[in-house]
Coordinates of C-alpha atoms in Angstrom, one line a residue:
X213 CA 0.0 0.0 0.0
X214 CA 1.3 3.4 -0.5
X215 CA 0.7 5.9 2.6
X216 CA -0.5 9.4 0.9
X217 CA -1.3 11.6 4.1
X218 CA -1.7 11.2 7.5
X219 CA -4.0 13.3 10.1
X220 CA -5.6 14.7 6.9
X221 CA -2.1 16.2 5.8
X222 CA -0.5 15.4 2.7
X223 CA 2.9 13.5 3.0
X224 CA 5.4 12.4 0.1
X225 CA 4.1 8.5 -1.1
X226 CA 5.7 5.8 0.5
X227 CA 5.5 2.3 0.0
X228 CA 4.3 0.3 3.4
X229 CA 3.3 -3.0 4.0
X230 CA 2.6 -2.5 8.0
X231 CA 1.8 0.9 9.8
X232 CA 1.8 1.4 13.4
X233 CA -1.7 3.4 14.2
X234 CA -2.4 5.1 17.5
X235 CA -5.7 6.4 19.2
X236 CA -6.9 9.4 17.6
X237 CA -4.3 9.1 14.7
X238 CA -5.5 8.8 10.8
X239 CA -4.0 7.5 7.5
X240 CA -4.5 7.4 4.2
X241 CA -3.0 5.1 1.7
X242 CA -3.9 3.4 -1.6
X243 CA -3.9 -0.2 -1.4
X244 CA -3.7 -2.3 -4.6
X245 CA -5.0 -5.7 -4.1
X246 CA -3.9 -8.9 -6.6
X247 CA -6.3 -10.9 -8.8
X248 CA -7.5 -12.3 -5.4
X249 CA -9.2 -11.6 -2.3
X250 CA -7.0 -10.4 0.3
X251 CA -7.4 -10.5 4.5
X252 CA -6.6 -6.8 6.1
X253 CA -5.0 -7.1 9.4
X254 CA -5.2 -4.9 12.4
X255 CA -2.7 -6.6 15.4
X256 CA -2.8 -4.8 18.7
X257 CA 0.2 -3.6 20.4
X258 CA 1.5 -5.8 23.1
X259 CA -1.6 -8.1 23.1
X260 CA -2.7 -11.6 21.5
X261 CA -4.9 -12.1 18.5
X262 CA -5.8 -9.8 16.0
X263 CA -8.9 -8.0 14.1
X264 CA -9.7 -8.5 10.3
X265 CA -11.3 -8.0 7.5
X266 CA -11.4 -9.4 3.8
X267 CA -10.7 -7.0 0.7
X268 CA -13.2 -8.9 -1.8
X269 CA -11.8 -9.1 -5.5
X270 CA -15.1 -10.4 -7.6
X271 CA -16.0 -13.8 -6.3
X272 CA -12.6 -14.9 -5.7
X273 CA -11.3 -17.0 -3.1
X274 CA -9.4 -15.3 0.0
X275 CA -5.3 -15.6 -0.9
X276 CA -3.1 -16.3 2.1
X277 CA -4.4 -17.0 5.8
X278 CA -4.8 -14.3 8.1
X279 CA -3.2 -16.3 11.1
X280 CA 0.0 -16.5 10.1
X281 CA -0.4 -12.8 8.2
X282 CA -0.8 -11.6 12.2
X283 CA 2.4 -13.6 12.7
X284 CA 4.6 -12.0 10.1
X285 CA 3.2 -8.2 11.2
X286 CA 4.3 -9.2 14.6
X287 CA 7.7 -10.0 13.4
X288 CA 8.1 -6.7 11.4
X289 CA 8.9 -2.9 12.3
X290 CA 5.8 -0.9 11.0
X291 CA 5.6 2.6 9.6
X292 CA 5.9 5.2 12.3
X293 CA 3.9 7.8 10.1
X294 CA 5.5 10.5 12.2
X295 CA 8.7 9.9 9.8
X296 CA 7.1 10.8 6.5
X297 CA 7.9 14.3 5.0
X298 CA 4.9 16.7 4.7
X299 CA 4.3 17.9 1.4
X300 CA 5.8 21.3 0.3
X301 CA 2.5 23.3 0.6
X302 CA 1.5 22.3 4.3
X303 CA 5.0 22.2 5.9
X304 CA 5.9 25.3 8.4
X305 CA 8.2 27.7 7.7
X306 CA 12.0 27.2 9.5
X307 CA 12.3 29.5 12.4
X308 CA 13.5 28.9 16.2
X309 CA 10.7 28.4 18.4
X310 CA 9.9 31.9 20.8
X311 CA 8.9 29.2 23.6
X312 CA 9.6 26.1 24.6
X313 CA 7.8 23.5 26.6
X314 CA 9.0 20.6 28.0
X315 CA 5.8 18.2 28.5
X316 CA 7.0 14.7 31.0
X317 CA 4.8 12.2 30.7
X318 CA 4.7 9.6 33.7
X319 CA 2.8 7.1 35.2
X320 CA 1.2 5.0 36.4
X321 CA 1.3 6.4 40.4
X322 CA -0.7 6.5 43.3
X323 CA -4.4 5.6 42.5
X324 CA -3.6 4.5 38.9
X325 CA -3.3 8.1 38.3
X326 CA -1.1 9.4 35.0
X327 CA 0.9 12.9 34.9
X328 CA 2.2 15.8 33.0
X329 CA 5.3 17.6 34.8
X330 CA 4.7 15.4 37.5
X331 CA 0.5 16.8 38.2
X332 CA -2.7 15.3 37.0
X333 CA -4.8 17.8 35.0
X334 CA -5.5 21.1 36.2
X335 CA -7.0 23.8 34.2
X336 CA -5.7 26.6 36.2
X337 CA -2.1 24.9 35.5
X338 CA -1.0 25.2 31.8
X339 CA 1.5 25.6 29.3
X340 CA 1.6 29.6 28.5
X341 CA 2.2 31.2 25.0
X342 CA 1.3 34.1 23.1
X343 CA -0.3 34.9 20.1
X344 CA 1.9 34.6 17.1
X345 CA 4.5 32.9 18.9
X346 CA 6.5 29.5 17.4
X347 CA 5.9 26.5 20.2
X348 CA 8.0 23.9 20.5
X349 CA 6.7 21.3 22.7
X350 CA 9.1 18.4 23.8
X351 CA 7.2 14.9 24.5
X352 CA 9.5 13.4 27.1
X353 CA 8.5 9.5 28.1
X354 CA 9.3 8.7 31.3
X355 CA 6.9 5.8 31.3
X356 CA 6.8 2.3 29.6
X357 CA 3.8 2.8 27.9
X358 CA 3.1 4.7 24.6
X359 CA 1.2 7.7 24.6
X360 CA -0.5 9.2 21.7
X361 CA -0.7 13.1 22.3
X362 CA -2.9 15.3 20.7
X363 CA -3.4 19.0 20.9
X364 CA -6.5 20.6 20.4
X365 CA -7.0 23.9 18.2
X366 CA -3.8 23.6 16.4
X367 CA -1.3 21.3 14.0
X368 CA 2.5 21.2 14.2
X369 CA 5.8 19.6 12.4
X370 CA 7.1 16.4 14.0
X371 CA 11.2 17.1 14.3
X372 CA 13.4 14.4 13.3
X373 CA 16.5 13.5 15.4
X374 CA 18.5 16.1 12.7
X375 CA 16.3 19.1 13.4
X376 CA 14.6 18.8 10.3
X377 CA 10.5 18.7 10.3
X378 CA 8.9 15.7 8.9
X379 CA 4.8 14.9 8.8
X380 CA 2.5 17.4 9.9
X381 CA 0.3 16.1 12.4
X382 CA -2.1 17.1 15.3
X383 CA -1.6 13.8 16.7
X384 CA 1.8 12.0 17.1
X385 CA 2.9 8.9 19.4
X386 CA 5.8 9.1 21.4
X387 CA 6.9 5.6 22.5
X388 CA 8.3 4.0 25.9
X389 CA 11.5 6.5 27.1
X390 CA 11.6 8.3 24.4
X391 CA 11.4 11.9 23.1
X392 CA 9.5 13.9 20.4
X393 CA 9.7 17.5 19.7
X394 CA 6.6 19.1 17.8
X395 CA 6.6 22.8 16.3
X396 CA 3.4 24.7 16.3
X397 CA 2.4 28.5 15.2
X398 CA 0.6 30.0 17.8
X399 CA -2.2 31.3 15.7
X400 CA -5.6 30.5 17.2
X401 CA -6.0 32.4 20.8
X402 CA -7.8 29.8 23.2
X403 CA -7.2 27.6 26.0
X404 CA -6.2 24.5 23.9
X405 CA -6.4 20.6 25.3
X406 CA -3.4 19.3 24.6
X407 CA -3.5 15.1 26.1
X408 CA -3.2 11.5 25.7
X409 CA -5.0 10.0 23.4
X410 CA -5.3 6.8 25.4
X411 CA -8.2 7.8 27.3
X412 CA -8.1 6.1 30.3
X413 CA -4.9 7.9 30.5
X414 CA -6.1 11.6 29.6
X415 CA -9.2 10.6 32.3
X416 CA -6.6 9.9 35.0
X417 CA -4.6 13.1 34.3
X418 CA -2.3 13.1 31.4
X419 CA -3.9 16.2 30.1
X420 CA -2.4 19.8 29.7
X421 CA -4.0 23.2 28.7
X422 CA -1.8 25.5 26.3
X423 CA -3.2 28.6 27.8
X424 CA -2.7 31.7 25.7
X425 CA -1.6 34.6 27.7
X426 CA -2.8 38.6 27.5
X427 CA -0.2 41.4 27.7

């Protein structure tokens, strides 16, 4: 299959047989089937079994068996889509961010509850910027769980290891002990969710308000 866009953004094609998919996230792609009718897996992360369903060519008889499809997934790295390069007309501009956040993400603690900076959610406790400023916000991991975090009101640039921006997303998944850094352009004044997509995570506190200030 060939991955066109992802989060509704365009990216340059790329060939894929798996792609790793997280809460909230979307893809496109184009998937060319053969002469016959092909299973389409979905393996969960970390877990047994797997979900499917069967891409019908005419009457034609299913090719391959889905079991040991699941198997071979399993055994191959899939397509962060957080690595693509945007398209030239939706990526940002280069420019050094005017603030930077740095957003730790921990858990689980007392209560099963899951943090931000070390707090559960509070409204009155954000991340401040200002209108037309560049944010950069750095996903730290300190956890060994993924977390898919979205931000409300606004898109940004996933930065590769190099500096350089790759996919534009709203929602991008930052795995066990690592980090991602996202660039955003402060341009819609709000008070802007910005959480984890794994819900009973976000519930128990892993949520954060970019809070834009007044002078």
């Amino acid at each position: 299959m060939t991955v066109t866009h992802t989060d509704g953004f365009p990216v340059q094609p790329y060939q894929a047989d798996t792609i790793l998919v997280t809460m909230g996230e979307r893809v496109d792609a184009v998937v060319t089937i053969p002469g016959s009718s092909v299973p389409l897996i979905a393996v969960p992360e970390g877990k047994k079994g797997f979900a499917q369903l069967i891409l019908r060519s005419g009457d034609t008889p299913v090719r391959g068996r889905a079991e040991d499809a699941a198997t071979l997934m399993k055994s191959q790295v899939p397509l962060d889509t957080a690595t693509l390069t945007a398209t030239g007309e939706v990526q940002l501009t280069r420019r050094e961010p005017d603030v930077t956040h740095d957003v730790r993400l921990a858990g689980p603690g007392g209560k099963y509850t899951w943090t931000i900076n070390g707090k559960t959610y509070d409204p009155r406790d954000g991340l401040p910027v200002r209108e037309g400023q560049r944010v950069r916000l750095r996903f730290i991991n300190n956890s060994m769980m993924f977390h898919p975090m979205h931000l409300h009101g606004h898109t940004f640039a996933v930065r590769d290891g190099k500096g350089a921006f790759r996919a534009r997303k709203d929602t991008v998944l930052v795995a066990p002990m690592k980090t991602v850094e996202v660039d955003f352009d402060a341009d819609n004044p709000g008070q802007w969710l910005t959480h984890c997509h794994n819900i009973y995570h976000g519930e128990t506190g892993m949520m954060a308000v970019v809070s834009y200030m007044q002078d």
